[in-house]
PDB file of C-alpha atoms in Angstrom:
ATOM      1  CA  UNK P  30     163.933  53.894 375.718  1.00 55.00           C
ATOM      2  CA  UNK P  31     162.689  57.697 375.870  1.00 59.00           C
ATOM      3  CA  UNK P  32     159.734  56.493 373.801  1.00 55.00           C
ATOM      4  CA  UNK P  33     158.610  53.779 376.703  1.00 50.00           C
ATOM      5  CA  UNK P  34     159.350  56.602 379.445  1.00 53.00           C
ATOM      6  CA  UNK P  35     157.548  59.172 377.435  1.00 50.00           C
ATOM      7  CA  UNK P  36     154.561  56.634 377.029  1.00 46.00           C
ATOM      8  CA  UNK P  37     154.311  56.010 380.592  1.00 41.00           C
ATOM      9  CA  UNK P  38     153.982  59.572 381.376  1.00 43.00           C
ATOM     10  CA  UNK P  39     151.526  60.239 378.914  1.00 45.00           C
ATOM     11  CA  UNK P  40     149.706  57.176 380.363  1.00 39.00           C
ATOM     12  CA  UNK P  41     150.124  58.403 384.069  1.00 37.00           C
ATOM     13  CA  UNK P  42     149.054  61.291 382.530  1.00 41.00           C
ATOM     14  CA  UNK P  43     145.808  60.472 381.065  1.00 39.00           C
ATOM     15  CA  UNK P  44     145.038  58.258 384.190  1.00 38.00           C
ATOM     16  CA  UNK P  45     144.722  61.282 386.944  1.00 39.00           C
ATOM     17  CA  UNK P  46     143.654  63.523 384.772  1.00 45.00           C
ATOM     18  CA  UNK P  47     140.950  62.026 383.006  1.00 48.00           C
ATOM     19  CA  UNK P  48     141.577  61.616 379.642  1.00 51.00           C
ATOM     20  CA  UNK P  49     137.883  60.996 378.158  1.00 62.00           C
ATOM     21  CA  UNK P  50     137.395  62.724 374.568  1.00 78.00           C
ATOM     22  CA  UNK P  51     134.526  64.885 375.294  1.00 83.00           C
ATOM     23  CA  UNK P  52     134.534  67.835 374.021  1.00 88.00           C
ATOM     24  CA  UNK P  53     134.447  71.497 376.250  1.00 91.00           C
ATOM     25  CA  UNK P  54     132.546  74.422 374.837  1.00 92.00           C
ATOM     26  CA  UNK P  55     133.947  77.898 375.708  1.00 91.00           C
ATOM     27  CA  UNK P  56     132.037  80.585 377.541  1.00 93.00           C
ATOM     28  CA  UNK P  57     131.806  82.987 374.794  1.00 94.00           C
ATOM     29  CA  UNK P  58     130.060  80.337 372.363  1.00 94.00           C
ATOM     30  CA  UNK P  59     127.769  79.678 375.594  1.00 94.00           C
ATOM     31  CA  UNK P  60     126.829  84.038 375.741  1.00 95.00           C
ATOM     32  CA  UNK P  61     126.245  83.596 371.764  1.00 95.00           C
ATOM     33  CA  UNK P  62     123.748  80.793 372.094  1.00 94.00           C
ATOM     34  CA  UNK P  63     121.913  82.629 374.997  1.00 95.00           C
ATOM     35  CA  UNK P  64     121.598  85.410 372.658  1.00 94.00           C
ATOM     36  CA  UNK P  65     120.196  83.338 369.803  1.00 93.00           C
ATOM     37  CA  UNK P  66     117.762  81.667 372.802  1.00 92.00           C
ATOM     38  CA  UNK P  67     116.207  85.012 373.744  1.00 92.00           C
ATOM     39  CA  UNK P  68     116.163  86.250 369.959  1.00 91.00           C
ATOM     40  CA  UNK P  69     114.207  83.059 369.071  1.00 89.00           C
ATOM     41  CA  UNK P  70     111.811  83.378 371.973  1.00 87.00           C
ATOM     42  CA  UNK P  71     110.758  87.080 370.334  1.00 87.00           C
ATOM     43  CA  UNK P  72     108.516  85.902 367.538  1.00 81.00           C
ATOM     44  CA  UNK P  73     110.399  82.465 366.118  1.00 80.00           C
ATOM     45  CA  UNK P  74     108.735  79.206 364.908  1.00 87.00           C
ATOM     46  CA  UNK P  75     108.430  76.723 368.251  1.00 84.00           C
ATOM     47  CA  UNK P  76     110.771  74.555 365.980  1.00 87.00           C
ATOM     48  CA  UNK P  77     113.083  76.952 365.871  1.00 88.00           C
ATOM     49  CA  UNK P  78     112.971  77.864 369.720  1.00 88.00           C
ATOM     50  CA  UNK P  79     113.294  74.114 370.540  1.00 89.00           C
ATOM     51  CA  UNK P  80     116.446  74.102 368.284  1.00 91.00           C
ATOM     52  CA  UNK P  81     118.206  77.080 369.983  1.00 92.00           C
ATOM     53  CA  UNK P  82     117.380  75.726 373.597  1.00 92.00           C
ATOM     54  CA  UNK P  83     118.736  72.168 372.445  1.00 94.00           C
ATOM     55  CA  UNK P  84     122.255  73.899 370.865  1.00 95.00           C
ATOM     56  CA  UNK P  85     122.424  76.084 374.253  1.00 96.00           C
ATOM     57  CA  UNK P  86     122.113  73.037 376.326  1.00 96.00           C
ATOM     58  CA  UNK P  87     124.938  70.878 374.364  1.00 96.00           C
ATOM     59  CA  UNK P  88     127.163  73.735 375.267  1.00 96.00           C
ATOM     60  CA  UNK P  89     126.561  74.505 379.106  1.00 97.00           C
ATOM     61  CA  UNK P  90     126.620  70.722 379.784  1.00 97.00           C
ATOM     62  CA  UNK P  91     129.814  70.569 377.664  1.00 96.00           C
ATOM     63  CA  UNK P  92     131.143  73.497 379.755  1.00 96.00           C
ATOM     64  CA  UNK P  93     133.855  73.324 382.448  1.00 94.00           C
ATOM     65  CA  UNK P  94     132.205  76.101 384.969  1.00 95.00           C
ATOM     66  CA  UNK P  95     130.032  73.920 387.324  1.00 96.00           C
ATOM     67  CA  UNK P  96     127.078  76.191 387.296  1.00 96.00           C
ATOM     68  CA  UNK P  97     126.702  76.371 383.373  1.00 96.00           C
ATOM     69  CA  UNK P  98     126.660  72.000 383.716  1.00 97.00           C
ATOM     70  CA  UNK P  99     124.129  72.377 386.465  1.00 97.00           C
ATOM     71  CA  UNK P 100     122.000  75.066 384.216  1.00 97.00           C
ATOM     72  CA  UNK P 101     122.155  72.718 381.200  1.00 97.00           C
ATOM     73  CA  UNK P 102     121.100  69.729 383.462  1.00 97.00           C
ATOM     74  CA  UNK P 103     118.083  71.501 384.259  1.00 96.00           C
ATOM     75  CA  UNK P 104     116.944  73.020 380.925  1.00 95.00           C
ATOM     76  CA  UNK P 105     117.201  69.184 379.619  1.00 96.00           C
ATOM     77  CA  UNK P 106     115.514  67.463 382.737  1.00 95.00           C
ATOM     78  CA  UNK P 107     112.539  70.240 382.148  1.00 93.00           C
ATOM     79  CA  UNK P 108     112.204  69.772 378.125  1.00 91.00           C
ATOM     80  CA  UNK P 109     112.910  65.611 378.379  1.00 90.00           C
ATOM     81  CA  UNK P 110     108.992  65.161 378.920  1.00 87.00           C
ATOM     82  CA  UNK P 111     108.462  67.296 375.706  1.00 84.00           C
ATOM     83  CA  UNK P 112     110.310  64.931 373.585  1.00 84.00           C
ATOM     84  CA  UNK P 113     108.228  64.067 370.499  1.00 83.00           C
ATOM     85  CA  UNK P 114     110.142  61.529 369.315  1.00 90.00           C
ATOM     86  CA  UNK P 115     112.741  58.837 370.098  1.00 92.00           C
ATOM     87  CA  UNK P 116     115.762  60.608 368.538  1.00 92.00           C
ATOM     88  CA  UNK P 117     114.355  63.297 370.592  1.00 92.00           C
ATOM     89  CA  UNK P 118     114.699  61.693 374.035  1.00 94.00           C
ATOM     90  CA  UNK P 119     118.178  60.291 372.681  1.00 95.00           C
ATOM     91  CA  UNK P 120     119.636  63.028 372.340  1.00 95.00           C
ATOM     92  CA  UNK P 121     118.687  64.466 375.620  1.00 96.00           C
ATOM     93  CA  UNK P 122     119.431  61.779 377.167  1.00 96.00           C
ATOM     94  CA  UNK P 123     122.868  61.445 376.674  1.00 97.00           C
ATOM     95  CA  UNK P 124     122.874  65.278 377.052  1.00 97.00           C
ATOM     96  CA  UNK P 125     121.973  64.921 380.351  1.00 97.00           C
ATOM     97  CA  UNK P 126     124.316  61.544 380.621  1.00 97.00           C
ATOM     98  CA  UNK P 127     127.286  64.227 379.795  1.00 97.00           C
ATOM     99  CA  UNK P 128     126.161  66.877 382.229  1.00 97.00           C
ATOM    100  CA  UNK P 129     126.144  64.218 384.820  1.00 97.00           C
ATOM    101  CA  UNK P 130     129.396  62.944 384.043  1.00 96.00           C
ATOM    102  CA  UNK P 131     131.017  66.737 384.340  1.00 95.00           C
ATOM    103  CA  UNK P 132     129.335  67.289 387.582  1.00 95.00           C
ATOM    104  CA  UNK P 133     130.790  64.137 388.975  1.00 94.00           C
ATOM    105  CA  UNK P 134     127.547  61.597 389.249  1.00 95.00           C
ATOM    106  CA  UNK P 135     129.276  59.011 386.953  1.00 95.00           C
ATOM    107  CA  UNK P 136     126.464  56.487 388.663  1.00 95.00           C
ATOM    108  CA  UNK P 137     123.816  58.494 386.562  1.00 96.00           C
ATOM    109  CA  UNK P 138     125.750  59.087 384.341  1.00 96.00           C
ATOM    110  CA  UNK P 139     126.146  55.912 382.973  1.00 96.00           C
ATOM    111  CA  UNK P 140     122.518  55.140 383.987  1.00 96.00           C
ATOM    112  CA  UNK P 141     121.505  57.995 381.483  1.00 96.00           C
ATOM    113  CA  UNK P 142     123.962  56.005 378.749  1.00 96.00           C
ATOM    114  CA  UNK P 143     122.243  52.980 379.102  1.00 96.00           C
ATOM    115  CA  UNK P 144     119.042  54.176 378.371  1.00 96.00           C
ATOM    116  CA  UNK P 145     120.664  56.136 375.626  1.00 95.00           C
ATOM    117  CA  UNK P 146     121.819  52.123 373.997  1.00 96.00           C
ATOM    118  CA  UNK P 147     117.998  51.277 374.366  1.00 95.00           C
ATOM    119  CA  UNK P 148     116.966  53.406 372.010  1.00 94.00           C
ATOM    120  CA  UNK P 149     119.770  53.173 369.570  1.00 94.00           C
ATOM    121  CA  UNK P 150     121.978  50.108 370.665  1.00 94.00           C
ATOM    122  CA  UNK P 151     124.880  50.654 368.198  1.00 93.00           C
ATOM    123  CA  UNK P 152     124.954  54.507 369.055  1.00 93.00           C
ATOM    124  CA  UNK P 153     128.874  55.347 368.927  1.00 94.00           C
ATOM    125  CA  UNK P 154     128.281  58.587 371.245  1.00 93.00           C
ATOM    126  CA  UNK P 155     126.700  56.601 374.098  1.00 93.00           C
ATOM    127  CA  UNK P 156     128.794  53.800 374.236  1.00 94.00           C
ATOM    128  CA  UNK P 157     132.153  55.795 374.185  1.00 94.00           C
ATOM    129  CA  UNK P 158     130.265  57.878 376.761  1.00 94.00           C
ATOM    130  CA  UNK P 159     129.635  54.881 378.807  1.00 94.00           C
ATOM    131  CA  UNK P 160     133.207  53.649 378.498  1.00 94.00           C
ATOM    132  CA  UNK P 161     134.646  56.864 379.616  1.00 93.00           C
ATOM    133  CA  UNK P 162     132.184  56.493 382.526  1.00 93.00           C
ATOM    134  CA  UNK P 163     132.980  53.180 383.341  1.00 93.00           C
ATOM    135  CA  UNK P 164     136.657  53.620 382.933  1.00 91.00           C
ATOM    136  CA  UNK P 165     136.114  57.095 385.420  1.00 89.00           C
ATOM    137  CA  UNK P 166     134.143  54.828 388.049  1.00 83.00           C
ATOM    138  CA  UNK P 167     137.163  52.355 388.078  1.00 86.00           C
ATOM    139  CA  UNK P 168     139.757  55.385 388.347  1.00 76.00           C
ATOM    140  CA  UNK P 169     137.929  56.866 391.271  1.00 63.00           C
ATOM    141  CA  UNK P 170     138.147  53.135 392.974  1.00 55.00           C
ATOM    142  CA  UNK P 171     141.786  52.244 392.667  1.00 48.00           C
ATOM    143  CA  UNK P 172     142.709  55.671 393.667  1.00 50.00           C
ATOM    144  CA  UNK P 173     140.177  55.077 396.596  1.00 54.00           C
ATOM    145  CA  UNK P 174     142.162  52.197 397.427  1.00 56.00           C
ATOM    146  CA  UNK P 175     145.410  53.508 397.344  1.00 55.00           C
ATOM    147  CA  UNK P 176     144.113  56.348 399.654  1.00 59.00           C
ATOM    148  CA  UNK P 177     142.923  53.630 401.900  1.00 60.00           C
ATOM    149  CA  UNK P 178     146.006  51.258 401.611  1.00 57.00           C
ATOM    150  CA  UNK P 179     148.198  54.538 402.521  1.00 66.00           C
ATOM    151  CA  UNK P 180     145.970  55.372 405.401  1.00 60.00           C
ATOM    152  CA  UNK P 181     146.594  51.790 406.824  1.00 59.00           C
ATOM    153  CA  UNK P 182     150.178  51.586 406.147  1.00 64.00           C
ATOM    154  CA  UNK P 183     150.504  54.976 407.858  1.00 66.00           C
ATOM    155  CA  UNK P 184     147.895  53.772 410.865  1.00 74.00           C
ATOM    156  CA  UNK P 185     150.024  50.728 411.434  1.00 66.00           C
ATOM    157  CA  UNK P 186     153.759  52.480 411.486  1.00 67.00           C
ATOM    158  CA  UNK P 187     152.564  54.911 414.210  1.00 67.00           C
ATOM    159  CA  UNK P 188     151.582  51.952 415.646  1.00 74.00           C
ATOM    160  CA  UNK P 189     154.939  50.237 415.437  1.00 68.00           C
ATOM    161  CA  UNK P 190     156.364  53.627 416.287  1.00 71.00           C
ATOM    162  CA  UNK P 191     154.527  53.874 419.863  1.00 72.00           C
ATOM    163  CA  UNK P 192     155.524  50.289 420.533  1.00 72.00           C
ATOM    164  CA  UNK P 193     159.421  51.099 419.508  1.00 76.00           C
ATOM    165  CA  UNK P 194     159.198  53.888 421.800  1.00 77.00           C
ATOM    166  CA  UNK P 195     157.611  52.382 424.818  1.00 75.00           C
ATOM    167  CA  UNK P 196     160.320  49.312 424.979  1.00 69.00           C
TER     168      UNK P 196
END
């Protein structure tokens, strides 16, 4: 019996506060990678610049401070037109997919994913990406319809509360 409670905590748990399985990256590992950015720009291969820019924009999308996701959205929206190859645009792609999904735009999001499946169809990362999304969009809509059912019910018994009084 205190298994099934404890599982329908966990599961309440999990449903308002989100429960995908993407990983957060720290702000100190963000400061490290901005070093190795401006290090690389003094004098490294472009290869190797590319490479630092790519690591330091997996970690400020995968960051939970808003303007670190909105930094890494850019840097990867600038370099996308640069990619050279498909695994390239991939992985930027569902860089960008993340970023969106921690800022909120689940719509573009998932978008982003899809294109992601294009290029690699069986691509684990994008669909559980586009799951989370999904699952995220649905979330946001029952508890938009509880808000609204709520508002209703309350709308109506003030209602019924005015009448009461006036008779």
């Amino acid at each position: 019996m205190e298994a099934k409670i404890g599982k329908f905590f966990d599961s309440v748990g999990t449903f308002f506060g989100g429960g995908d399985h993407i990983p957060w990256c720290d702000r100190d590992t963000i400061s490290g990678l901005e070093r190795e950015v401006a290090e690389a720009a003094s004098g490294a291969s472009d290869e190797a610049k590319n490479e630092s820019i790519m690591r330091l924009s997996w970690a400020l999308v995968h960051s939970k401070q808003q303007e670190d996701v909105q930094r890494g959205i850019a840097m990867l929206e600038a370099s996308l037109a640069n990619s050279s190859s498909p695994l390239q645009k991939r992985e930027k792609l569902y860089l960008l997919a993340v970023g969106y999904y921690r800022s909120g735009q689940y719509e573009r999001s998932r978008q982003l994913a899809e294109q992601c499946l294009e290029i690699a169809p069986g691509w684990r990362q994008a669909l559980t990406l586009k799951k989370a999304v999904e699952d995220r969009i649905t979330k946001d809509g029952v508890i938009g319809i509880g808000i609204t059912a709520t508002a209703v019910g309350l709308i109506a018994g003030g209602i019924a509360a005015a009448l009461a009084r006036k008779k």
